[in-house]
Amino acid sequence: MKQLMVILFLAPLLMSFSNAQAASFTVSPKVCVISQVQDFCDLDLKFEWQGDVVGDVCIYEQSKKIHCWQQQRAGEFNYKARVQVETIYSLINSKSGVLIAKAQVEVQSTHVQKSRRRLRSPWSFF
């Protein structure tokens, strides 16, 4: 009886591991550099992914769906993006809604803040 209860308890855990998709997911370029003149980057992003099993997957930009594949094990996709802040792209199983992998594009600025170093301590009377 105890063995049956252990099997019933462990069966869902084992099935979730067998259904899990391990995948590699990359986006390039990974960094966007903005200048002082404009506060965004126009990028031609290239996504590449490869999974262990065939499935239905979609790429999301934050919460916006941008491309899907049906019954595929791997894929490539080119996308024109306007990036202002660090943006996370997610590869999600479209049937189960499970996050498979994610990648991000960072934003860096060439604008250097002009700040002066204080010559005196703020507590000085002189």
mmCIF file of C-alpha atoms in Angstrom, residues 63-121:
data_model
loop_
_atom_site.group_PDB
_atom_site.id
_atom_site.type_symbol
_atom_site.label_atom_id
_atom_site.label_comp_id
_atom_site.label_asym_id
_atom_site.label_seq_id
_atom_site.Cartn_x
_atom_site.Cartn_y
_atom_site.Cartn_z
ATOM 1 C CA SER A 63 4.126 40.416 -23.346
ATOM 2 C CA LYS A 64 3.645 40.965 -27.113
ATOM 3 C CA LYS A 65 3.684 37.887 -29.364
ATOM 4 C CA ILE A 66 5.967 38.502 -32.365
ATOM 5 C CA HIS A 67 6.375 35.100 -34.076
ATOM 6 C CA CYS A 68 5.297 31.440 -33.715
ATOM 7 C CA TRP A 69 6.291 28.030 -35.065
ATOM 8 C CA GLN A 70 4.100 24.928 -35.305
ATOM 9 C CA GLN A 71 5.587 21.473 -34.646
ATOM 10 C CA GLN A 72 9.231 22.565 -34.977
ATOM 11 C CA ARG A 73 12.412 21.603 -33.175
ATOM 12 C CA ALA A 74 14.417 24.679 -34.245
ATOM 13 C CA GLY A 75 13.926 28.032 -35.890
ATOM 14 C CA GLU A 76 15.326 31.376 -36.966
ATOM 15 C CA PHE A 77 13.573 34.714 -37.210
ATOM 16 C CA ASN A 78 14.624 38.256 -38.167
ATOM 17 C CA TYR A 79 12.802 41.136 -36.516
ATOM 18 C CA LYS A 80 13.071 44.932 -36.723
ATOM 19 C CA ALA A 81 12.769 46.373 -33.237
ATOM 20 C CA ARG A 82 12.803 49.853 -31.741
ATOM 21 C CA VAL A 83 14.383 49.510 -28.311
ATOM 22 C CA GLN A 84 14.396 52.212 -25.632
ATOM 23 C CA VAL A 85 14.950 50.218 -22.451
ATOM 24 C CA GLU A 86 16.301 46.777 -21.599
ATOM 25 C CA THR A 87 13.956 44.370 -23.380
ATOM 26 C CA ILE A 88 13.374 40.710 -22.550
ATOM 27 C CA TYR A 89 12.445 38.229 -25.265
ATOM 28 C CA SER A 90 10.874 34.935 -24.211
ATOM 29 C CA LEU A 91 10.476 31.595 -25.965
ATOM 30 C CA ILE A 92 7.203 30.118 -24.716
ATOM 31 C CA ASN A 93 5.392 26.855 -25.414
ATOM 32 C CA SER A 94 2.179 28.096 -27.032
ATOM 33 C CA LYS A 95 0.055 25.157 -25.866
ATOM 34 C CA SER A 96 1.050 25.046 -22.202
ATOM 35 C CA GLY A 97 2.225 28.650 -21.722
ATOM 36 C CA VAL A 98 5.468 27.393 -20.129
ATOM 37 C CA LEU A 99 8.565 29.587 -20.431
ATOM 38 C CA ILE A 100 11.242 27.601 -22.260
ATOM 39 C CA ALA A 101 14.041 30.174 -22.460
ATOM 40 C CA LYS A 102 14.653 33.911 -22.477
ATOM 41 C CA ALA A 103 17.168 36.416 -23.809
ATOM 42 C CA GLN A 104 17.567 40.149 -23.395
ATOM 43 C CA VAL A 105 18.763 43.195 -25.299
ATOM 44 C CA GLU A 106 20.528 45.746 -23.113
ATOM 45 C CA VAL A 107 20.490 49.497 -23.688
ATOM 46 C CA GLN A 108 23.598 51.577 -23.070
ATOM 47 C CA SER A 109 23.980 55.319 -23.477
ATOM 48 C CA THR A 110 26.907 57.310 -24.865
ATOM 49 C CA HIS A 111 25.622 60.340 -22.958
ATOM 50 C CA VAL A 112 28.038 61.119 -20.163
ATOM 51 C CA GLN A 113 26.567 62.952 -17.231
ATOM 52 C CA LYS A 114 28.492 66.087 -16.459
ATOM 53 C CA SER A 115 28.990 66.285 -12.754
ATOM 54 C CA ARG A 116 31.516 68.168 -10.733
ATOM 55 C CA ARG A 117 33.333 66.697 -7.826
ATOM 56 C CA ARG A 118 32.779 68.574 -4.627
ATOM 57 C CA LEU A 119 35.960 70.233 -3.405
ATOM 58 C CA ARG A 120 34.826 70.687 0.175
ATOM 59 C CA SER A 121 32.982 68.427 2.526
#
